[in-house]
Amino acid sequence: MNPFAALRRTPLAWRQTSHRPMRLLAAIAGVSFANVLVFFQLGLASGLYASQKRPLQRLNGELVMVSRRYTNLGEPLNLPRSRLMQALGVQGVEAVTPLYIGKTDWLNRDSREKKQALIFGLAPENPALRIPELEADRDKLLRPDGLFFDTLSKKAAGPVAQVVTKDGFYDTELRGKRAVVNGLFTMGLTFAADINLLTSASNFKTWFPDQSSDDIQLGVIQLEPGVSPQRVQATLESFLDPSVKVLTLKQLEAVEVDHWRNNTSFGLIFNLGVLVGLIVGAIIVYQILYSDVSDHLPEYATMKAMGYSDRFVVGIIVQESVLLAALAFVPSLVLAIGLYAVLANSTSLLIAMTAQRAVAVFALTLTMAAGSGWLATGKLRRLDPADIF
């Protein structure tokens, strides 16, 4: 074979790709659409999973005690508060504080529409969540019917933040009892509810009288400076009742994400979305290249008759598919970044483009395109020049 043949492959592939501008533009648009679909699914999944970790990242401690059967924050299981007291006797533990979690209906006093709210009950003297806004107005949490409202709650909750900013309070009701929003904070929503609320532990028991005063949902363990969380965790696990377990914050976040990814339909939906995007891109690349092969079959037959191997001729088409994928990736990346910005602004989800995701999608695109290119050469690989001439 001509030793310079390999050097001519890329220019030839480029000429084959660009000799019909309209077909090229249509192919780039189609593959870009498929890429944006993949970016959308991956970005939405990442944003939703990251949003699930928001409250957990606010926990005011290094270890968390939960029920052995704990799966996610939206459905916490009770454990006796007395278990927390056992942790105080372990060397390196500085303090423990309970976190109460409950769900109830929130009433929009203007529309009379009800939305589900997630309420966190905190001990004002040592809050289980780090909330900067609470530090400045902790006394407001002590009011018998006082609440703090998450400004990132869904708009269907009503103009709560605007009214509180203007008048200093917002009257509503929870479980048929008067409630007054007299403070605001910013944390962000999860799958668990449409609204986040903070209140004191005593107020929490007022709105959830059916819950035993000895039952808590999470126990937050605070360690002395320099103490290893893993060492204290091992010590606690060695003598605590088997009905409870102690996790680091990273482990708790992993449990949360694992639940939504593997135990619900969300993970399946997102994975199917990515698969659909890749299939759409593969079909588009295959159709374009199959048409190109059919249109230039005599030329390829001539090359094979001249002695060029199947590998060389097929390589032209595969390189053409890779060039097509590379050309389509840049506009799809720009579109995806714009789409992420719109989604983040409209949903308050933590959606942002990352270098890791961009590289992963680019690798998937190249793999998909190369595979489609190879499939499109089926007729070419079976071609016998004698059949053409």
PDB file of N, CA, C and O in Angstrom, residues 178-227:
ATOM      1  N   ARG A 178     -52.875  27.933  64.319  1.00  0.00           N
ATOM      2  CA  ARG A 178     -52.251  29.158  63.823  1.00  0.00           C
ATOM      3  C   ARG A 178     -50.738  29.008  63.772  1.00  0.00           C
ATOM      4  O   ARG A 178     -50.113  28.429  64.657  1.00  0.00           O
ATOM      5  N   ALA A 179     -50.164  29.536  62.709  1.00  0.00           N
ATOM      6  CA  ALA A 179     -48.715  29.552  62.545  1.00  0.00           C
ATOM      7  C   ALA A 179     -48.312  30.907  61.986  1.00  0.00           C
ATOM      8  O   ALA A 179     -49.023  31.477  61.153  1.00  0.00           O
ATOM      9  N   VAL A 180     -47.194  31.401  62.450  1.00  0.00           N
ATOM     10  CA  VAL A 180     -46.723  32.717  62.032  1.00  0.00           C
ATOM     11  C   VAL A 180     -45.295  32.599  61.512  1.00  0.00           C
ATOM     12  O   VAL A 180     -44.391  32.187  62.253  1.00  0.00           O
ATOM     13  N   VAL A 181     -45.106  32.936  60.248  1.00  0.00           N
ATOM     14  CA  VAL A 181     -43.762  32.989  59.694  1.00  0.00           C
ATOM     15  C   VAL A 181     -43.163  34.340  60.074  1.00  0.00           C
ATOM     16  O   VAL A 181     -43.634  35.384  59.626  1.00  0.00           O
ATOM     17  N   ASN A 182     -42.153  34.308  60.925  1.00  0.00           N
ATOM     18  CA  ASN A 182     -41.531  35.563  61.358  1.00  0.00           C
ATOM     19  C   ASN A 182     -40.049  35.624  61.028  1.00  0.00           C
ATOM     20  O   ASN A 182     -39.320  36.472  61.537  1.00  0.00           O
ATOM     21  N   GLY A 183     -39.601  34.698  60.172  1.00  0.00           N
ATOM     22  CA  GLY A 183     -38.209  34.700  59.755  1.00  0.00           C
ATOM     23  C   GLY A 183     -38.036  33.989  58.424  1.00  0.00           C
ATOM     24  O   GLY A 183     -38.870  33.170  58.022  1.00  0.00           O
ATOM     25  N   LEU A 184     -36.969  34.312  57.733  1.00  0.00           N
ATOM     26  CA  LEU A 184     -36.674  33.719  56.420  1.00  0.00           C
ATOM     27  C   LEU A 184     -35.280  33.107  56.438  1.00  0.00           C
ATOM     28  O   LEU A 184     -34.390  33.582  57.146  1.00  0.00           O
ATOM     29  N   PHE A 185     -35.105  32.054  55.659  1.00  0.00           N
ATOM     30  CA  PHE A 185     -33.785  31.459  55.467  1.00  0.00           C
ATOM     31  C   PHE A 185     -33.730  30.891  54.052  1.00  0.00           C
ATOM     32  O   PHE A 185     -34.758  30.795  53.367  1.00  0.00           O
ATOM     33  N   THR A 186     -32.556  30.519  53.620  1.00  0.00           N
ATOM     34  CA  THR A 186     -32.372  29.992  52.272  1.00  0.00           C
ATOM     35  C   THR A 186     -31.608  28.676  52.346  1.00  0.00           C
ATOM     36  O   THR A 186     -30.489  28.632  52.841  1.00  0.00           O
ATOM     37  N   MET A 187     -32.243  27.616  51.867  1.00  0.00           N
ATOM     38  CA  MET A 187     -31.589  26.306  51.849  1.00  0.00           C
ATOM     39  C   MET A 187     -31.811  25.606  50.519  1.00  0.00           C
ATOM     40  O   MET A 187     -30.873  25.117  49.897  1.00  0.00           O
ATOM     41  N   GLY A 188     -33.042  25.521  50.040  1.00  0.00           N
ATOM     42  CA  GLY A 188     -33.327  24.850  48.782  1.00  0.00           C
ATOM     43  C   GLY A 188     -34.147  23.598  48.984  1.00  0.00           C
ATOM     44  O   GLY A 188     -34.060  22.934  50.025  1.00  0.00           O
ATOM     45  N   LEU A 189     -34.953  23.273  47.966  1.00  0.00           N
ATOM     46  CA  LEU A 189     -35.901  22.177  48.086  1.00  0.00           C
ATOM     47  C   LEU A 189     -35.271  20.819  47.791  1.00  0.00           C
ATOM     48  O   LEU A 189     -34.206  20.709  47.185  1.00  0.00           O
ATOM     49  N   THR A 190     -35.980  19.783  48.227  1.00  0.00           N
ATOM     50  CA  THR A 190     -35.650  18.410  47.915  1.00  0.00           C
ATOM     51  C   THR A 190     -36.900  17.753  47.323  1.00  0.00           C
ATOM     52  O   THR A 190     -37.941  18.399  47.171  1.00  0.00           O
ATOM     53  N   PHE A 191     -36.807  16.459  47.022  1.00  0.00           N
ATOM     54  CA  PHE A 191     -37.978  15.728  46.549  1.00  0.00           C
ATOM     55  C   PHE A 191     -39.036  15.613  47.641  1.00  0.00           C
ATOM     56  O   PHE A 191     -40.191  15.327  47.362  1.00  0.00           O
ATOM     57  N   ALA A 192     -38.622  15.781  48.888  1.00  0.00           N
ATOM     58  CA  ALA A 192     -39.499  15.464  50.012  1.00  0.00           C
ATOM     59  C   ALA A 192     -40.744  16.343  50.079  1.00  0.00           C
ATOM     60  O   ALA A 192     -41.806  15.881  50.489  1.00  0.00           O
ATOM     61  N   ALA A 193     -40.648  17.615  49.706  1.00  0.00           N
ATOM     62  CA  ALA A 193     -41.785  18.526  49.876  1.00  0.00           C
ATOM     63  C   ALA A 193     -41.605  19.758  49.010  1.00  0.00           C
ATOM     64  O   ALA A 193     -40.537  19.988  48.431  1.00  0.00           O
ATOM     65  N   ASP A 194     -42.670  20.572  48.955  1.00  0.00           N
ATOM     66  CA  ASP A 194     -42.648  21.809  48.166  1.00  0.00           C
ATOM     67  C   ASP A 194     -42.145  23.003  48.970  1.00  0.00           C
ATOM     68  O   ASP A 194     -41.831  24.047  48.399  1.00  0.00           O
ATOM     69  N   ILE A 195     -42.114  22.850  50.273  1.00  0.00           N
ATOM     70  CA  ILE A 195     -41.792  23.966  51.166  1.00  0.00           C
ATOM     71  C   ILE A 195     -40.920  23.456  52.307  1.00  0.00           C
ATOM     72  O   ILE A 195     -41.140  22.344  52.810  1.00  0.00           O
ATOM     73  N   ASN A 196     -39.946  24.236  52.725  1.00  0.00           N
ATOM     74  CA  ASN A 196     -39.139  23.928  53.905  1.00  0.00           C
ATOM     75  C   ASN A 196     -39.442  24.933  55.005  1.00  0.00           C
ATOM     76  O   ASN A 196     -39.517  26.143  54.746  1.00  0.00           O
ATOM     77  N   LEU A 197     -39.605  24.438  56.220  1.00  0.00           N
ATOM     78  CA  LEU A 197     -39.874  25.287  57.376  1.00  0.00           C
ATOM     79  C   LEU A 197     -38.964  24.895  58.530  1.00  0.00           C
ATOM     80  O   LEU A 197     -38.610  23.717  58.683  1.00  0.00           O
ATOM     81  N   LEU A 198     -38.600  25.884  59.345  1.00  0.00           N
ATOM     82  CA  LEU A 198     -37.860  25.651  60.583  1.00  0.00           C
ATOM     83  C   LEU A 198     -38.705  26.098  61.761  1.00  0.00           C
ATOM     84  O   LEU A 198     -39.419  27.093  61.680  1.00  0.00           O
ATOM     85  N   THR A 199     -38.612  25.368  62.852  1.00  0.00           N
ATOM     86  CA  THR A 199     -39.278  25.779  64.079  1.00  0.00           C
ATOM     87  C   THR A 199     -38.500  25.213  65.257  1.00  0.00           C
ATOM     88  O   THR A 199     -37.532  24.454  65.076  1.00  0.00           O
ATOM     89  N   SER A 200     -38.902  25.582  66.466  1.00  0.00           N
ATOM     90  CA  SER A 200     -38.229  25.065  67.650  1.00  0.00           C
ATOM     91  C   SER A 200     -38.748  23.668  67.965  1.00  0.00           C
ATOM     92  O   SER A 200     -39.808  23.247  67.481  1.00  0.00           O
ATOM     93  N   ALA A 201     -38.018  22.937  68.798  1.00  0.00           N
ATOM     94  CA  ALA A 201     -38.428  21.590  69.175  1.00  0.00           C
ATOM     95  C   ALA A 201     -39.772  21.606  69.896  1.00  0.00           C
ATOM     96  O   ALA A 201     -40.614  20.730  69.687  1.00  0.00           O
ATOM     97  N   SER A 202     -39.987  22.609  70.732  1.00  0.00           N
ATOM     98  CA  SER A 202     -41.260  22.688  71.469  1.00  0.00           C
ATOM     99  C   SER A 202     -42.422  22.989  70.535  1.00  0.00           C
ATOM    100  O   SER A 202     -43.514  22.423  70.676  1.00  0.00           O
ATOM    101  N   ASN A 203     -42.222  23.869  69.563  1.00  0.00           N
ATOM    102  CA  ASN A 203     -43.272  24.142  68.579  1.00  0.00           C
ATOM    103  C   ASN A 203     -43.559  22.913  67.725  1.00  0.00           C
ATOM    104  O   ASN A 203     -44.713  22.648  67.359  1.00  0.00           O
ATOM    105  N   PHE A 204     -42.522  22.177  67.396  1.00  0.00           N
ATOM    106  CA  PHE A 204     -42.688  20.977  66.589  1.00  0.00           C
ATOM    107  C   PHE A 204     -43.647  20.006  67.284  1.00  0.00           C
ATOM    108  O   PHE A 204     -44.536  19.437  66.653  1.00  0.00           O
ATOM    109  N   LYS A 205     -43.491  19.851  68.573  1.00  0.00           N
ATOM    110  CA  LYS A 205     -44.357  18.927  69.323  1.00  0.00           C
ATOM    111  C   LYS A 205     -45.792  19.451  69.385  1.00  0.00           C
ATOM    112  O   LYS A 205     -46.741  18.673  69.485  1.00  0.00           O
ATOM    113  N   THR A 206     -45.952  20.772  69.292  1.00  0.00           N
ATOM    114  CA  THR A 206     -47.301  21.346  69.273  1.00  0.00           C
ATOM    115  C   THR A 206     -48.037  20.954  68.000  1.00  0.00           C
ATOM    116  O   THR A 206     -49.232  20.629  68.037  1.00  0.00           O
ATOM    117  N   TRP A 207     -47.327  20.987  66.888  1.00  0.00           N
ATOM    118  CA  TRP A 207     -47.957  20.656  65.609  1.00  0.00           C
ATOM    119  C   TRP A 207     -47.997  19.152  65.346  1.00  0.00           C
ATOM    120  O   TRP A 207     -48.727  18.701  64.469  1.00  0.00           O
ATOM    121  N   PHE A 208     -47.193  18.383  66.063  1.00  0.00           N
ATOM    122  CA  PHE A 208     -47.190  16.924  65.918  1.00  0.00           C
ATOM    123  C   PHE A 208     -47.406  16.277  67.287  1.00  0.00           C
ATOM    124  O   PHE A 208     -46.514  15.592  67.808  1.00  0.00           O
ATOM    125  N   PRO A 209     -48.582  16.504  67.884  1.00  0.00           N
ATOM    126  CA  PRO A 209     -48.836  15.994  69.237  1.00  0.00           C
ATOM    127  C   PRO A 209     -48.896  14.465  69.309  1.00  0.00           C
ATOM    128  O   PRO A 209     -48.728  13.897  70.390  1.00  0.00           O
ATOM    129  N   ASP A 210     -49.132  13.816  68.174  1.00  0.00           N
ATOM    130  CA  ASP A 210     -49.231  12.364  68.179  1.00  0.00           C
ATOM    131  C   ASP A 210     -47.867  11.690  68.238  1.00  0.00           C
ATOM    132  O   ASP A 210     -47.770  10.477  68.419  1.00  0.00           O
ATOM    133  N   GLN A 211     -46.815  12.475  68.086  1.00  0.00           N
ATOM    134  CA  GLN A 211     -45.466  11.910  68.121  1.00  0.00           C
ATOM    135  C   GLN A 211     -44.930  11.957  69.548  1.00  0.00           C
ATOM    136  O   GLN A 211     -45.017  12.986  70.224  1.00  0.00           O
ATOM    137  N   SER A 212     -44.373  10.851  70.002  1.00  0.00           N
ATOM    138  CA  SER A 212     -43.834  10.775  71.357  1.00  0.00           C
ATOM    139  C   SER A 212     -42.710  11.791  71.547  1.00  0.00           C
ATOM    140  O   SER A 212     -41.892  12.016  70.648  1.00  0.00           O
ATOM    141  N   SER A 213     -42.661  12.384  72.734  1.00  0.00           N
ATOM    142  CA  SER A 213     -41.618  13.371  73.031  1.00  0.00           C
ATOM    143  C   SER A 213     -40.237  12.725  73.087  1.00  0.00           C
ATOM    144  O   SER A 213     -39.219  13.420  73.027  1.00  0.00           O
ATOM    145  N   ASP A 214     -40.191  11.396  73.195  1.00  0.00           N
ATOM    146  CA  ASP A 214     -38.903  10.706  73.265  1.00  0.00           C
ATOM    147  C   ASP A 214     -38.394  10.305  71.881  1.00  0.00           C
ATOM    148  O   ASP A 214     -37.257   9.864  71.737  1.00  0.00           O
ATOM    149  N   ASP A 215     -39.230  10.467  70.852  1.00  0.00           N
ATOM    150  CA  ASP A 215     -38.842  10.057  69.510  1.00  0.00           C
ATOM    151  C   ASP A 215     -38.231  11.224  68.738  1.00  0.00           C
ATOM    152  O   ASP A 215     -38.794  12.326  68.692  1.00  0.00           O
ATOM    153  N   ILE A 216     -37.091  10.965  68.122  1.00  0.00           N
ATOM    154  CA  ILE A 216     -36.461  11.927  67.223  1.00  0.00           C
ATOM    155  C   ILE A 216     -36.225  11.228  65.894  1.00  0.00           C
ATOM    156  O   ILE A 216     -36.363  10.001  65.775  1.00  0.00           O
ATOM    157  N   GLN A 217     -35.869  12.006  64.863  1.00  0.00           N
ATOM    158  CA  GLN A 217     -35.638  11.407  63.547  1.00  0.00           C
ATOM    159  C   GLN A 217     -34.144  11.298  63.236  1.00  0.00           C
ATOM    160  O   GLN A 217     -33.704  10.328  62.645  1.00  0.00           O
ATOM    161  N   LEU A 218     -33.372  12.280  63.603  1.00  0.00           N
ATOM    162  CA  LEU A 218     -31.919  12.234  63.430  1.00  0.00           C
ATOM    163  C   LEU A 218     -31.257  12.759  64.697  1.00  0.00           C
ATOM    164  O   LEU A 218     -31.758  13.704  65.323  1.00  0.00           O
ATOM    165  N   GLY A 219     -30.155  12.162  65.052  1.00  0.00           N
ATOM    166  CA  GLY A 219     -29.341  12.671  66.153  1.00  0.00           C
ATOM    167  C   GLY A 219     -28.010  13.146  65.629  1.00  0.00           C
ATOM    168  O   GLY A 219     -27.267  12.375  65.011  1.00  0.00           O
ATOM    169  N   VAL A 220     -27.708  14.409  65.827  1.00  0.00           N
ATOM    170  CA  VAL A 220     -26.474  14.991  65.293  1.00  0.00           C
ATOM    171  C   VAL A 220     -25.418  15.008  66.395  1.00  0.00           C
ATOM    172  O   VAL A 220     -25.648  15.538  67.480  1.00  0.00           O
ATOM    173  N   ILE A 221     -24.273  14.424  66.101  1.00  0.00           N
ATOM    174  CA  ILE A 221     -23.193  14.280  67.077  1.00  0.00           C
ATOM    175  C   ILE A 221     -22.062  15.225  66.708  1.00  0.00           C
ATOM    176  O   ILE A 221     -21.525  15.165  65.591  1.00  0.00           O
ATOM    177  N   GLN A 222     -21.706  16.083  67.647  1.00  0.00           N
ATOM    178  CA  GLN A 222     -20.635  17.062  67.429  1.00  0.00           C
ATOM    179  C   GLN A 222     -19.383  16.608  68.170  1.00  0.00           C
ATOM    180  O   GLN A 222     -19.449  16.231  69.341  1.00  0.00           O
ATOM    181  N   LEU A 223     -18.253  16.632  67.491  1.00  0.00           N
ATOM    182  CA  LEU A 223     -17.008  16.128  68.041  1.00  0.00           C
ATOM    183  C   LEU A 223     -16.075  17.266  68.462  1.00  0.00           C
ATOM    184  O   LEU A 223     -16.176  18.388  67.966  1.00  0.00           O
ATOM    185  N   GLU A 224     -15.182  16.940  69.361  1.00  0.00           N
ATOM    186  CA  GLU A 224     -14.156  17.896  69.764  1.00  0.00           C
ATOM    187  C   GLU A 224     -13.184  18.108  68.610  1.00  0.00           C
ATOM    188  O   GLU A 224     -13.002  17.215  67.773  1.00  0.00           O
ATOM    189  N   PRO A 225     -12.554  19.283  68.530  1.00  0.00           N
ATOM    190  CA  PRO A 225     -11.622  19.557  67.425  1.00  0.00           C
ATOM    191  C   PRO A 225     -10.508  18.512  67.357  1.00  0.00           C
ATOM    192  O   PRO A 225      -9.932  18.131  68.371  1.00  0.00           O
ATOM    193  N   GLY A 226     -10.231  18.051  66.133  1.00  0.00           N
ATOM    194  CA  GLY A 226      -9.138  17.117  65.916  1.00  0.00           C
ATOM    195  C   GLY A 226      -9.477  15.657  66.138  1.00  0.00           C
ATOM    196  O   GLY A 226      -8.644  14.778  65.886  1.00  0.00           O
ATOM    197  N   VAL A 227     -10.684  15.362  66.581  1.00  0.00           N
ATOM    198  CA  VAL A 227     -11.081  13.979  66.839  1.00  0.00           C
ATOM    199  C   VAL A 227     -11.498  13.313  65.529  1.00  0.00           C
ATOM    200  O   VAL A 227     -12.215  13.912  64.717  1.00  0.00           O
TER     201      VAL A 227
END
